[in-house]
XYZ file of C-alpha atoms in Angstrom:
784
model
C -63.756 82.243 16.578
C -60.326 80.601 18.359
C -56.677 80.491 16.722
C -53.516 78.103 17.731
C -52.317 81.411 19.463
C -55.342 81.733 21.508
C -53.241 77.825 23.712
C -50.828 80.334 24.148
C -52.523 81.407 28.132
C -49.718 79.264 30.067
C -45.383 79.970 30.654
C -44.234 76.301 30.985
C -41.198 75.490 32.465
C -39.654 72.344 32.190
C -37.279 70.478 34.369
C -35.590 73.678 36.242
C -32.371 73.370 37.915
C -31.180 77.137 39.051
C -29.022 76.726 42.457
C -31.163 74.459 44.841
C -34.252 73.398 42.393
C -35.004 69.657 41.932
C -36.286 69.571 37.753
C -38.653 71.555 38.577
C -41.575 70.936 35.797
C -44.724 74.306 36.194
C -47.217 76.040 34.562
C -48.440 79.858 35.261
C -50.951 80.914 33.766
C -50.507 83.921 32.291
C -52.776 87.921 33.447
C -53.216 85.627 36.459
C -51.581 86.845 39.638
C -49.882 84.006 41.321
C -47.940 83.633 44.482
C -44.835 82.146 44.982
C -44.391 80.394 48.121
C -41.950 78.833 50.691
C -39.865 78.814 53.381
C -37.000 80.893 52.443
C -34.167 78.942 51.059
C -36.650 76.805 49.275
C -36.281 77.706 45.786
C -39.197 80.225 44.907
C -36.025 83.249 44.025
C -34.625 80.462 41.864
C -37.684 79.506 39.723
C -39.094 83.239 39.203
C -35.892 85.284 39.344
C -32.992 83.006 38.602
C -34.614 81.292 35.350
C -37.905 82.818 34.078
C -36.828 85.998 34.539
C -33.128 85.422 33.638
C -34.837 83.885 30.439
C -36.660 86.323 29.676
C -34.224 89.558 30.179
C -31.554 87.667 27.748
C -33.718 86.541 24.935
C -34.259 90.232 25.032
C -31.177 91.744 25.481
C -30.211 88.374 22.554
C -32.312 90.597 20.053
C -30.415 93.656 20.662
C -27.036 94.798 18.226
C -23.849 92.326 18.616
C -21.778 96.485 19.495
C -24.795 97.191 22.317
C -24.492 93.777 24.252
C -20.897 94.175 23.655
C -21.631 96.509 27.082
C -25.307 95.166 28.319
C -23.997 92.865 31.379
C -24.095 88.810 29.271
C -26.934 86.721 31.290
C -26.581 83.112 30.719
C -28.555 80.782 29.977
C -30.845 78.900 33.617
C -30.328 75.313 33.743
C -33.250 74.663 32.241
C -34.629 72.634 29.872
C -37.659 74.119 28.276
C -39.219 77.273 28.849
C -42.126 77.874 26.143
C -44.495 81.267 26.363
C -41.909 83.630 28.365
C -43.092 86.802 28.040
C -41.510 90.568 28.430
C -40.030 90.338 32.008
C -39.921 93.533 34.032
C -37.938 92.802 36.949
C -38.717 94.971 40.267
C -36.377 93.137 43.596
C -34.756 94.373 46.142
C -31.859 95.348 45.318
C -31.928 99.055 47.162
C -30.915 101.985 44.526
C -26.951 102.853 44.211
C -25.537 104.274 47.089
C -24.149 107.446 45.027
C -24.276 110.512 46.796
C -24.820 112.599 43.866
C -28.429 110.736 43.486
C -31.078 111.115 44.890
C -35.136 109.975 45.187
C -36.020 113.364 42.017
C -32.712 112.851 39.981
C -33.046 108.667 40.596
C -37.004 109.000 38.882
C -36.485 111.335 36.482
C -38.975 113.391 38.491
C -36.229 116.270 38.973
C -35.739 116.415 35.093
C -38.883 117.316 34.461
C -39.038 119.753 37.853
C -35.648 121.751 36.550
C -37.670 121.900 32.917
C -40.635 123.591 34.070
C -37.917 125.634 36.370
C -36.448 126.758 32.814
C -39.989 128.044 31.798
C -41.254 129.926 34.279
C -39.330 130.895 36.883
C -38.075 134.207 37.406
C -36.341 135.932 36.581
C -35.759 133.541 33.734
C -31.467 132.217 34.444
C -31.601 129.424 30.458
C -31.491 126.533 29.698
C -32.609 122.912 32.118
C -28.679 123.519 33.209
C -28.912 125.757 35.129
C -31.574 124.045 37.757
C -28.587 121.317 38.084
C -26.381 119.684 41.294
C -24.323 118.155 38.830
C -23.978 120.382 36.632
C -21.072 123.062 37.426
C -21.636 126.753 35.645
C -18.823 127.091 33.343
C -17.051 130.306 31.202
C -13.407 129.639 28.638
C -12.573 131.996 25.457
C -9.389 131.008 23.965
C -8.858 131.361 19.294
C -9.748 128.595 17.237
C -8.554 127.827 14.217
C -10.494 127.170 10.833
C -10.247 126.078 6.941
C -12.152 129.674 5.480
C -11.728 129.887 1.881
C -8.855 127.519 1.627
C -7.062 130.374 3.721
C -5.924 128.784 8.304
C -7.868 131.640 9.909
C -8.138 132.598 13.413
C -10.635 133.844 15.378
C -12.052 134.135 19.075
C -14.123 132.292 20.734
C -15.699 131.866 24.105
C -18.506 129.441 25.581
C -20.734 130.172 28.786
C -22.193 127.367 30.376
C -24.322 128.225 33.588
C -25.473 125.084 35.604
C -26.860 124.682 39.123
C -24.356 123.542 41.342
C -23.141 124.688 44.215
C -19.104 125.972 43.763
C -18.750 125.277 47.282
C -19.875 121.925 47.671
C -19.820 120.822 44.277
C -23.381 119.249 44.605
C -22.691 117.244 47.390
C -24.265 119.829 49.717
C -22.315 118.927 52.456
C -18.861 119.831 53.309
C -15.931 118.248 54.342
C -13.325 118.536 57.458
C -10.484 116.224 57.509
C -8.351 115.864 60.654
C -4.720 115.257 60.385
C -3.992 113.992 63.408
C -6.203 111.150 62.068
C -3.939 110.559 58.479
C -0.498 109.802 59.520
C 1.870 109.679 63.021
C 3.354 112.600 62.572
C 6.930 110.686 65.740
C 7.278 108.402 61.794
C 9.076 109.199 58.723
C 7.332 107.665 55.589
C 9.480 104.587 55.383
C 9.012 104.187 59.449
C 4.533 103.499 58.496
C 3.611 107.111 59.330
C 0.471 106.507 57.355
C -2.357 105.579 59.119
C -4.463 105.424 56.457
C -6.002 102.141 55.528
C -3.228 100.035 52.617
C -0.941 102.505 53.001
C 1.408 100.457 53.995
C 5.322 100.918 54.622
C 6.223 99.022 51.188
C 2.874 99.078 49.439
C 2.000 101.431 46.117
C 0.382 104.391 48.219
C 3.209 105.217 50.234
C 6.035 104.632 47.517
C 4.545 107.017 45.172
C 5.007 110.596 48.462
C 8.533 108.725 48.770
C 10.194 108.264 45.782
C 8.935 111.933 44.193
C 12.131 113.363 45.171
C 9.455 116.490 47.465
C 10.400 114.761 49.998
C 12.794 113.011 52.900
C 10.691 109.228 53.665
C 13.845 109.226 56.182
C 12.551 112.430 58.246
C 9.742 112.223 60.980
C 6.483 114.282 59.485
C 6.926 116.458 62.522
C 10.114 117.633 62.212
C 8.861 118.901 57.755
C 9.609 122.653 56.672
C 6.344 124.167 55.910
C 6.890 123.821 52.053
C 7.269 119.689 52.536
C 4.131 119.939 54.445
C 2.395 121.768 52.118
C 3.866 119.325 49.159
C 3.092 115.908 51.312
C -0.311 117.486 52.207
C -1.778 119.609 49.502
C 0.383 119.364 46.343
C -1.493 119.366 42.725
C -1.655 116.441 40.474
C 2.426 116.567 39.117
C 4.318 113.816 36.816
C 6.904 111.665 38.369
C 9.121 109.116 38.055
C 8.854 106.722 40.471
C 11.924 104.203 39.860
C 11.032 103.208 36.237
C 8.234 104.182 36.323
C 5.785 107.340 35.602
C 2.779 108.024 38.012
C 0.436 111.371 39.440
C 2.077 112.317 42.800
C -0.438 114.136 44.701
C -0.478 115.558 48.457
C -2.552 112.665 51.008
C -5.401 115.258 51.462
C -6.856 115.053 48.388
C -5.793 111.672 47.390
C -7.845 110.606 50.454
C -10.662 112.808 48.811
C -10.900 111.071 45.711
C -10.399 108.018 46.981
C -12.749 107.436 50.136
C -14.797 110.781 49.825
C -16.547 110.175 46.127
C -17.488 107.648 47.865
C -20.836 106.776 49.174
C -20.717 105.691 52.926
C -22.987 103.172 53.038
C -21.224 102.102 50.175
C -17.680 101.506 52.067
C -16.269 98.787 53.661
C -16.877 98.906 57.566
C -12.967 98.931 58.347
C -13.062 101.328 55.800
C -16.609 103.577 56.664
C -14.409 103.313 60.098
C -11.527 105.366 59.022
C -13.943 107.126 57.614
C -16.422 108.464 60.340
C -12.748 108.553 62.761
C -10.929 111.180 59.569
C -13.637 113.077 58.081
C -16.955 114.911 59.876
C -19.247 116.421 57.766
C -20.946 119.617 57.829
C -24.306 121.117 56.177
C -22.338 123.796 53.027
C -22.941 127.023 54.672
C -22.857 128.303 51.061
C -26.099 126.489 49.976
C -27.471 125.652 53.249
C -27.216 121.914 52.101
C -29.637 122.506 48.711
C -26.649 121.666 46.525
C -28.270 124.377 44.368
C -25.653 127.660 43.830
C -27.592 131.121 44.615
C -27.853 131.798 40.735
C -30.680 128.675 41.220
C -32.430 129.690 44.199
C -33.042 132.862 42.687
C -35.930 132.276 40.346
C -38.961 131.555 42.036
C -42.104 130.461 40.194
C -44.476 132.889 42.813
C -42.672 132.542 46.119
C -41.282 128.725 45.632
C -37.279 128.146 44.214
C -37.030 124.513 42.720
C -34.672 123.918 46.296
C -37.728 124.267 48.196
C -39.882 122.802 45.125
C -37.180 119.659 46.304
C -37.418 120.146 49.725
C -41.260 119.727 49.752
C -42.458 116.511 51.207
C -43.861 114.556 48.200
C -47.656 115.135 48.588
C -47.326 118.357 49.348
C -45.398 119.316 46.576
C -48.548 117.563 44.051
C -50.698 119.964 45.540
C -48.175 122.453 44.667
C -47.528 121.889 41.036
C -51.603 121.323 40.794
C -52.048 125.185 41.175
C -49.956 126.455 38.833
C -51.663 127.713 35.853
C -50.011 127.249 33.014
C -51.681 126.151 29.534
C -47.341 126.358 27.529
C -46.151 123.808 29.485
C -49.338 121.653 30.414
C -48.473 118.427 29.060
C -45.198 118.773 31.289
C -46.573 119.127 33.821
C -49.319 115.952 33.376
C -46.523 114.049 32.622
C -45.447 115.675 36.927
C -48.119 115.127 38.117
C -49.207 111.370 37.415
C -45.136 111.172 38.593
C -45.820 112.502 41.939
C -49.265 111.462 42.072
C -48.074 108.024 41.787
C -45.433 109.280 44.616
C -48.440 109.273 47.274
C -50.296 106.184 45.640
C -47.721 103.577 46.117
C -47.491 105.223 50.131
C -44.731 107.124 48.825
C -45.886 110.586 49.801
C -44.036 111.135 52.435
C -40.468 111.399 50.525
C -38.758 114.072 49.217
C -36.804 115.244 45.865
C -33.948 115.698 47.257
C -33.632 112.753 49.794
C -30.505 110.519 48.746
C -31.420 108.193 46.972
C -28.989 105.426 48.690
C -31.153 106.412 52.687
C -33.954 104.931 51.384
C -34.160 101.477 52.900
C -35.649 98.047 50.044
C -38.272 98.459 50.319
C -38.913 102.060 49.077
C -36.438 101.543 46.745
C -38.522 98.682 45.396
C -41.597 100.695 45.581
C -39.686 103.618 44.123
C -39.064 101.672 41.206
C -42.769 100.582 40.759
C -43.487 104.181 39.774
C -41.794 103.837 36.581
C -44.360 101.046 35.966
C -48.144 101.991 37.433
C -48.757 104.570 34.492
C -47.096 102.168 31.357
C -50.073 101.305 28.756
C -47.661 98.276 28.080
C -49.491 95.956 28.971
C -49.049 91.210 28.732
C -45.996 91.777 30.442
C -44.289 90.057 33.439
C -44.594 91.874 36.033
C -41.942 89.985 38.708
C -42.442 91.336 42.819
C -39.576 90.236 45.835
C -41.619 90.609 48.128
C -43.735 94.263 47.556
C -44.538 94.284 51.360
C -40.981 94.619 52.957
C -41.106 97.698 55.055
C -45.061 98.021 54.863
C -47.098 98.652 58.144
C -50.523 96.002 57.317
C -52.261 99.432 56.552
C -51.007 99.911 53.772
C -50.791 96.191 52.175
C -53.443 96.399 51.399
C -52.854 99.873 48.844
C -49.569 97.375 47.596
C -52.188 94.832 46.985
C -53.986 97.215 45.465
C -51.130 98.240 43.151
C -50.951 94.435 42.185
C -54.354 94.300 41.073
C -54.434 97.147 38.682
C -51.306 95.281 36.761
C -53.034 91.797 37.047
C -56.537 93.546 35.639
C -54.326 95.680 32.359
C -54.154 91.997 31.256
C -49.833 91.398 32.363
C -48.899 88.454 34.398
C -47.922 88.631 37.719
C -45.383 87.241 39.279
C -44.802 87.562 43.323
C -42.440 85.860 45.800
C -43.538 86.277 49.344
C -44.978 84.988 52.751
C -47.548 87.720 54.465
C -50.515 86.056 54.199
C -53.056 89.078 53.477
C -50.915 89.410 49.556
C -51.042 86.073 49.634
C -55.060 85.473 49.820
C -55.747 87.810 47.115
C -53.421 84.960 44.671
C -55.140 83.994 41.629
C -52.777 81.250 41.855
C -50.477 80.427 44.239
C -46.694 77.360 43.687
C -45.873 76.121 46.691
C -41.645 75.875 47.544
C -39.769 73.166 49.743
C -40.892 71.340 51.394
C -38.056 73.118 53.889
C -35.147 75.046 52.703
C -31.485 74.802 51.198
C -30.963 70.977 49.816
C -34.536 69.748 51.819
C -35.994 72.150 49.230
C -36.358 72.479 45.533
C -39.996 70.401 44.690
C -43.005 72.076 44.302
C -45.320 70.619 46.747
C -48.175 72.565 45.978
C -50.121 73.944 43.091
C -53.711 75.533 43.080
C -55.811 78.215 45.663
C -55.726 79.431 48.499
C -58.210 77.269 50.136
C -56.329 74.423 48.624
C -53.304 75.664 49.966
C -54.823 76.007 53.289
C -56.362 71.872 53.404
C -52.780 71.074 51.223
C -50.485 69.372 54.761
C -47.417 71.740 54.010
C -45.977 73.717 55.659
C -47.191 77.307 54.251
C -50.965 75.873 53.979
C -50.592 74.178 57.389
C -49.274 77.980 59.544
C -51.519 80.417 57.140
C -53.509 80.779 59.790
C -51.284 81.254 61.984
C -51.707 83.950 64.333
C -49.802 84.561 67.927
C -51.802 85.839 71.116
C -51.034 88.037 72.937
C -48.596 87.663 75.929
C -49.844 86.316 79.421
C -47.308 88.986 81.621
C -44.889 91.011 80.363
C -41.288 91.254 81.916
C -40.602 94.260 84.100
C -37.881 96.801 82.550
C -34.403 97.114 84.708
C -33.928 101.139 83.220
C -34.216 102.528 80.213
C -32.537 104.467 77.287
C -33.112 108.431 77.158
C -34.217 110.318 74.220
C -34.686 113.694 74.422
C -35.831 116.312 71.632
C -35.021 113.756 68.729
C -35.609 116.145 64.774
C -33.642 113.310 63.230
C -35.553 114.654 59.714
C -39.469 114.088 60.360
C -39.011 113.919 64.613
C -40.804 116.077 65.996
C -39.275 117.548 69.642
C -39.674 113.731 70.345
C -39.173 113.249 74.063
C -39.554 108.744 74.824
C -37.526 106.528 77.762
C -37.060 103.131 75.933
C -36.881 100.548 78.249
C -34.281 98.521 78.993
C -34.192 94.369 79.322
C -36.791 93.937 78.000
C -37.820 92.940 74.264
C -39.304 96.907 73.059
C -40.887 97.098 69.702
C -41.094 100.336 67.591
C -44.098 100.135 65.197
C -45.893 103.115 63.313
C -46.414 103.455 59.197
C -44.105 103.518 57.279
C -42.157 106.530 57.256
C -43.515 107.696 60.024
C -40.173 108.064 61.957
C -38.955 104.767 63.515
C -35.935 104.902 62.182
C -34.996 108.061 62.637
C -35.775 107.956 66.248
C -33.977 104.486 66.724
C -30.986 104.677 64.557
C -31.110 108.532 64.861
C -30.502 108.514 68.519
C -29.867 105.185 69.964
C -27.424 103.280 67.254
C -24.220 104.939 67.980
C -24.865 104.703 71.145
C -21.332 102.321 73.189
C -22.597 99.038 74.026
C -24.975 99.376 70.973
C -25.549 96.700 68.263
C -27.735 97.636 65.520
C -28.481 95.028 62.928
C -29.886 97.045 59.854
C -31.364 96.062 56.729
C -28.153 96.875 53.992
C -26.910 94.162 51.839
C -24.494 92.496 52.484
C -21.642 92.617 50.519
C -19.601 89.509 48.760
C -18.601 88.063 46.068
C -18.357 84.481 44.532
C -15.593 83.983 46.110
C -17.095 84.747 50.065
C -19.104 82.252 51.502
C -21.059 82.013 55.153
C -17.258 80.543 56.141
C -15.166 83.800 55.505
C -17.698 86.283 56.143
C -18.373 85.457 60.061
C -14.435 84.448 60.587
C -15.309 80.941 61.237
C -13.000 80.182 58.305
C -10.380 80.772 60.818
C -10.898 78.744 63.770
C -11.068 75.855 60.860
C -7.948 76.182 59.257
C -6.084 76.571 63.053
C -7.649 73.246 63.572
C -6.151 71.812 60.390
C -2.738 73.264 60.352
C -2.424 72.650 63.659
C -4.051 68.457 62.874
C -1.086 68.721 60.371
C 1.994 70.476 61.443
C 1.646 72.303 58.198
C 0.753 76.361 57.810
C -2.830 77.494 57.786
C -2.174 79.185 54.900
C -3.257 75.986 52.649
C -6.733 76.172 53.879
C -7.368 79.042 52.072
C -8.827 79.110 48.889
C -8.276 82.451 48.460
C -4.236 81.814 49.724
C -1.794 79.311 48.970
C -4.119 76.317 49.246
C -5.597 77.889 46.042
C -6.148 75.144 42.640
C -3.718 76.229 40.359
C -6.016 75.628 37.777
C -8.623 78.339 38.591
C -7.408 79.684 41.616
C -9.712 78.928 43.920
C -13.374 79.242 42.424
C -14.092 76.368 42.083
C -15.245 77.386 37.680
C -13.797 78.197 35.110
C -15.362 81.261 33.087
C -15.004 81.797 29.184
C -15.341 84.751 27.857
C -17.094 84.667 24.514
C -17.306 88.891 23.730
C -21.171 90.173 23.572
C -22.337 86.302 23.531
C -22.885 84.664 27.650
C -19.828 83.482 29.150
C -19.735 79.937 29.907
C -18.603 78.566 33.738
C -17.575 75.361 33.630
C -16.612 72.959 36.918
C -12.951 73.285 37.183
C -11.261 69.545 35.994
C -8.779 69.773 38.176
C -10.599 70.153 40.896
C -13.688 69.260 40.259
C -15.267 71.991 41.884
C -13.507 71.906 45.163
C -11.290 74.636 44.394
C -8.561 73.547 46.258
C -5.308 72.066 45.236
C -4.839 68.805 45.659
C -1.905 68.050 47.258
C -4.112 70.128 50.390
C -6.803 67.378 50.159
C -3.980 64.698 51.676
C -4.474 66.107 54.820
C -7.452 64.727 57.003
C -8.614 66.565 60.638
C -11.262 63.452 62.455
C -10.837 61.618 59.063
C -12.523 64.694 56.539
C -10.705 66.958 54.469
C -11.250 70.446 54.215
C -13.111 71.072 50.970
C -15.701 68.132 52.880
C -15.699 70.078 55.474
C -16.608 73.223 53.263
C -19.338 71.207 51.466
C -21.518 71.010 54.938
C -24.229 72.529 56.353
C -23.518 74.329 59.659
C -26.137 71.710 61.440
C -23.232 68.749 60.655
C -20.600 70.902 61.411
C -22.212 71.847 64.301
C -21.774 68.544 65.088
C -18.471 67.375 64.014
C -16.463 70.422 65.471
C -17.980 70.238 68.590
C -17.361 66.251 69.188
C -14.002 63.880 69.253
C -10.509 64.782 67.710
C -11.888 67.796 65.212
C -13.659 69.997 68.436
C -13.216 73.429 68.586
C -14.555 75.699 70.628
C -13.796 78.633 68.618
C -15.771 77.434 64.850
C -18.472 75.663 67.458
C -19.475 78.932 68.687
C -19.876 80.942 65.501
C -21.546 78.180 64.375
C -24.777 78.053 66.990
C -25.112 81.474 66.413
C -25.818 80.679 62.902
C -27.932 77.691 64.129
C -29.364 79.864 66.324
C -30.997 82.459 63.262
C -32.236 79.290 61.152
C -29.519 78.823 58.709
C -28.688 75.235 59.922
C -29.439 73.902 56.283
C -26.879 76.271 54.056
C -23.288 75.070 53.547
C -20.528 76.761 55.269
C -18.957 77.120 51.689
C -21.794 78.782 49.626
C -21.039 81.469 48.031
C -22.907 84.773 49.454
C -24.660 85.336 46.300
C -26.382 82.736 46.209
C -28.117 82.898 49.582
C -32.185 85.135 49.523
C -31.921 88.245 51.110
C -34.123 86.823 53.715
C -31.053 84.098 54.774
C -28.405 87.756 54.398
C -29.847 89.040 56.352
C -29.798 86.373 59.864
C -26.280 85.597 58.744
C -25.808 89.399 59.252
C -27.429 89.173 62.989
C -25.329 86.123 63.876
C -22.423 87.764 62.850
C -23.183 90.970 65.496
C -24.452 89.011 67.802
C -21.369 87.619 68.848
C -20.260 91.557 69.664
C -20.243 92.261 73.640
C -23.036 94.642 73.576
C -25.821 95.316 76.198
C -27.813 95.998 73.751
C -29.587 94.396 70.164
C -31.143 96.948 67.853
C -32.422 94.796 64.710
C -34.433 96.862 61.794
C -37.378 94.039 60.304
C -35.249 91.146 60.955
C -38.962 89.150 59.464
C -37.741 89.995 55.803
C -37.941 87.486 54.231
C -38.641 84.958 57.311
C -41.611 82.086 56.197
C -44.595 82.067 58.886
C -43.500 78.995 60.095
C -39.551 80.539 60.494
C -41.255 83.852 62.516
C -41.519 81.432 65.216
C -37.797 80.982 65.255
C -37.253 84.466 65.269
C -39.464 84.996 68.675
C -37.540 82.561 70.514
C -34.055 83.320 69.432
C -35.345 87.378 71.282
C -36.184 85.862 74.504
C -33.625 83.863 75.052
C -31.259 87.450 73.569
C -33.688 89.505 76.642
C -33.200 86.360 78.776
C -30.038 86.629 79.286
C -28.970 90.329 79.929
C -30.059 92.344 76.295
C -32.167 94.308 76.293
C -33.681 94.333 72.607
C -34.698 97.057 70.540
C -37.100 96.280 66.874
C -38.050 98.202 63.912
C -41.441 96.491 62.880
C -43.534 96.058 60.859
C -45.253 91.917 61.529
C -47.935 91.634 63.856
C -46.604 88.432 65.679
C -43.549 89.863 66.465
C -45.837 93.162 67.978
C -47.972 90.605 70.375
C -45.129 88.669 71.695
C -43.058 92.531 73.072
C -42.392 93.921 76.352
C -43.194 96.481 75.309
C -44.069 99.063 72.418
C -43.554 102.591 71.369
C -46.049 103.209 67.910
C -45.186 106.159 66.041
C -47.525 108.213 64.708
C -50.114 109.062 63.233
C -49.267 109.053 59.390
C -46.239 109.412 57.826
C -43.944 112.430 56.652
C -44.364 115.560 57.978
C -47.927 113.661 59.447
C -45.951 111.401 61.622
C -43.384 112.225 63.647
C -44.480 111.738 67.137
C -44.244 109.324 69.940
C -48.429 108.072 69.554
C -49.164 105.530 71.442
C -46.583 103.714 74.650
C -47.051 101.237 76.233
C -48.229 97.090 76.374
C -49.531 95.314 73.576
C -52.841 94.489 75.992
C -53.027 98.555 76.192
C -51.803 99.019 72.329
C -55.409 96.734 71.817
C -57.810 97.031 74.157
C -57.363 101.210 73.238
C -57.277 100.638 69.483
C -56.197 104.416 69.173
C -53.913 103.834 65.979
C -53.416 102.820 63.024
C -50.769 99.811 64.757
C -53.685 99.365 67.171
C -56.253 98.498 64.761
C -53.990 96.457 62.956
C -53.065 94.497 66.314
C -56.702 93.600 67.168
C -57.541 92.541 64.265
C -54.949 90.224 64.090
C -55.578 89.127 67.683
C -58.552 88.131 66.888
C -60.589 90.144 69.985
């Protein structure tokens, strides 16, 4: 008997206009696996994340009380006419794990919490509550008199308390201690007023320095080298104390604790480049001598189950830890052990068995972070929810993609709707339904080009359909090396005393399964050397005021060209400086905060979203004002700045690099937060290409690239090598492997099953030998 409820078997989207979508209408079948394809920047994420998933989250948030909504991120309603049949969405994206230096794989997945309870119950000697094994909880004790009302009288009683924590007292649970090089903090031949402090942000007239000079502890006109011992101690190490500077109450403390709080409590990866450079210069980190980097105090390390303490358990590879947990036979904690067992097995199942629980969360790659987030959903008994994945195959070897595909199908078979944004043909091939967006990227995209099955896609004539069966062939001849970068005795992470020569003057590709030690080898041994430019997968940080023009430094020559042509100062042509529209402060939009309701963003009616003051738009360069120039695509701007009165060689060279990496379609003034993951990485690559280095290291540059764009990337890599550079690429994509001059394969497995060089030679030798997993999959790919 069918009822009206059975008709709701589709998610219907009508008139979606987020970012570059052009009134997109699409029906997505529920309880099926739908893959969204299309070139990078065609609108896949705008449809899946910014429209369907965003609306689902917004509606769920509205079910909470107004009080709770005040603490939650306010989500604006997506720009769409109609959304029907939306179910609860669980988003598993590529955002890196929070780069908090206290966060580890164990704390981020709650595995540590379960392990701590197991040790608090079974560890010998018995220490107390699970807090005794937590490296984020310090041991505290105190005593004193408390006043209470008893029987109508005030009574004083003596009370004492103790909290037994697991934090190592020396490094405060960080695992590392730092020594600060004082010569990098100040120039002792100058006085404070002469700008002695060389710390970023501490200018002679800024508040950072005014607290020191106005505190009364120091003579601001005396060179630091002439300070007495007392003055130097007050300057460097003084305890926090309230002082009055002018009419303002401030807290004065020594320079060293101030630097530690403001710079060293943040994770290095999360810092801006100039601050990171300062920290690298000024601070040396060494493993804490007291806890040997385990972050735990002696007490927590002394309690054992059998021969193993909690530090040993967290340092074990997760696949080994899962085996060890199986050996604990204790009925009193059986439910807890089975929960822990399930989580650890999920790590292994998803291909992360090579991690350890004490691995800092900030060091996980985007793909690893995404798979770590997936773990909590694998055993979930929820059904009829929508799982949304953003390229789940990122960072996966072709061998691991098979098991990832199995997991996606497993989620679907439990009765869930699975939506996947993906470029890899191996994952597109398992889809029940495909939505192909395009036809191109940016303003030339945002339309649905095809809906249907895999076979239908092949014959559809769309860009994805045409390239779906692309297979690159092995090169007939490879380039000859000009020299070699020697790596000797590499032991970072899981590497086992690796000796290898990475050839220069050629395209060298480093391959191996996820977790085999590729990044450890290259970033650990080559990245820091002189003349080496490393483009990693770290996210680009930028607000809605940042755009490709500001990020690449392109705005500088553009502003100067406008200023010169009009005889005014360059600051007028910056929307973040003097040229800003006074109504919206140069952001182009007015955001109205409505408390717990979603804030409303409207285009500024004074500048109509152009971000500049009207007077600035009266100045022209070759017939265009600054807002028109920022509205141009890279390709249009390249033509504009390379000819006629607006010819600007400095701008031209930056634009050529952007076009080189395949970003010809993005607009110069487009906010960075609207770019897709693949676009951001290529923007980074274009910026680094200007650096004068002989060796380029690229970490998975095909991330977020459509099959058609991979062709262009290979052309770019060839041009770099032909211009005399050495290019080292860490990569899983078989097209890049086939295109290499030299391959170094790390393995054979992940974690402690990897860490050795299992092959070095040309791609054709790798295919002929088929001695490694990579060789097998590459041979299959090229049809050998």
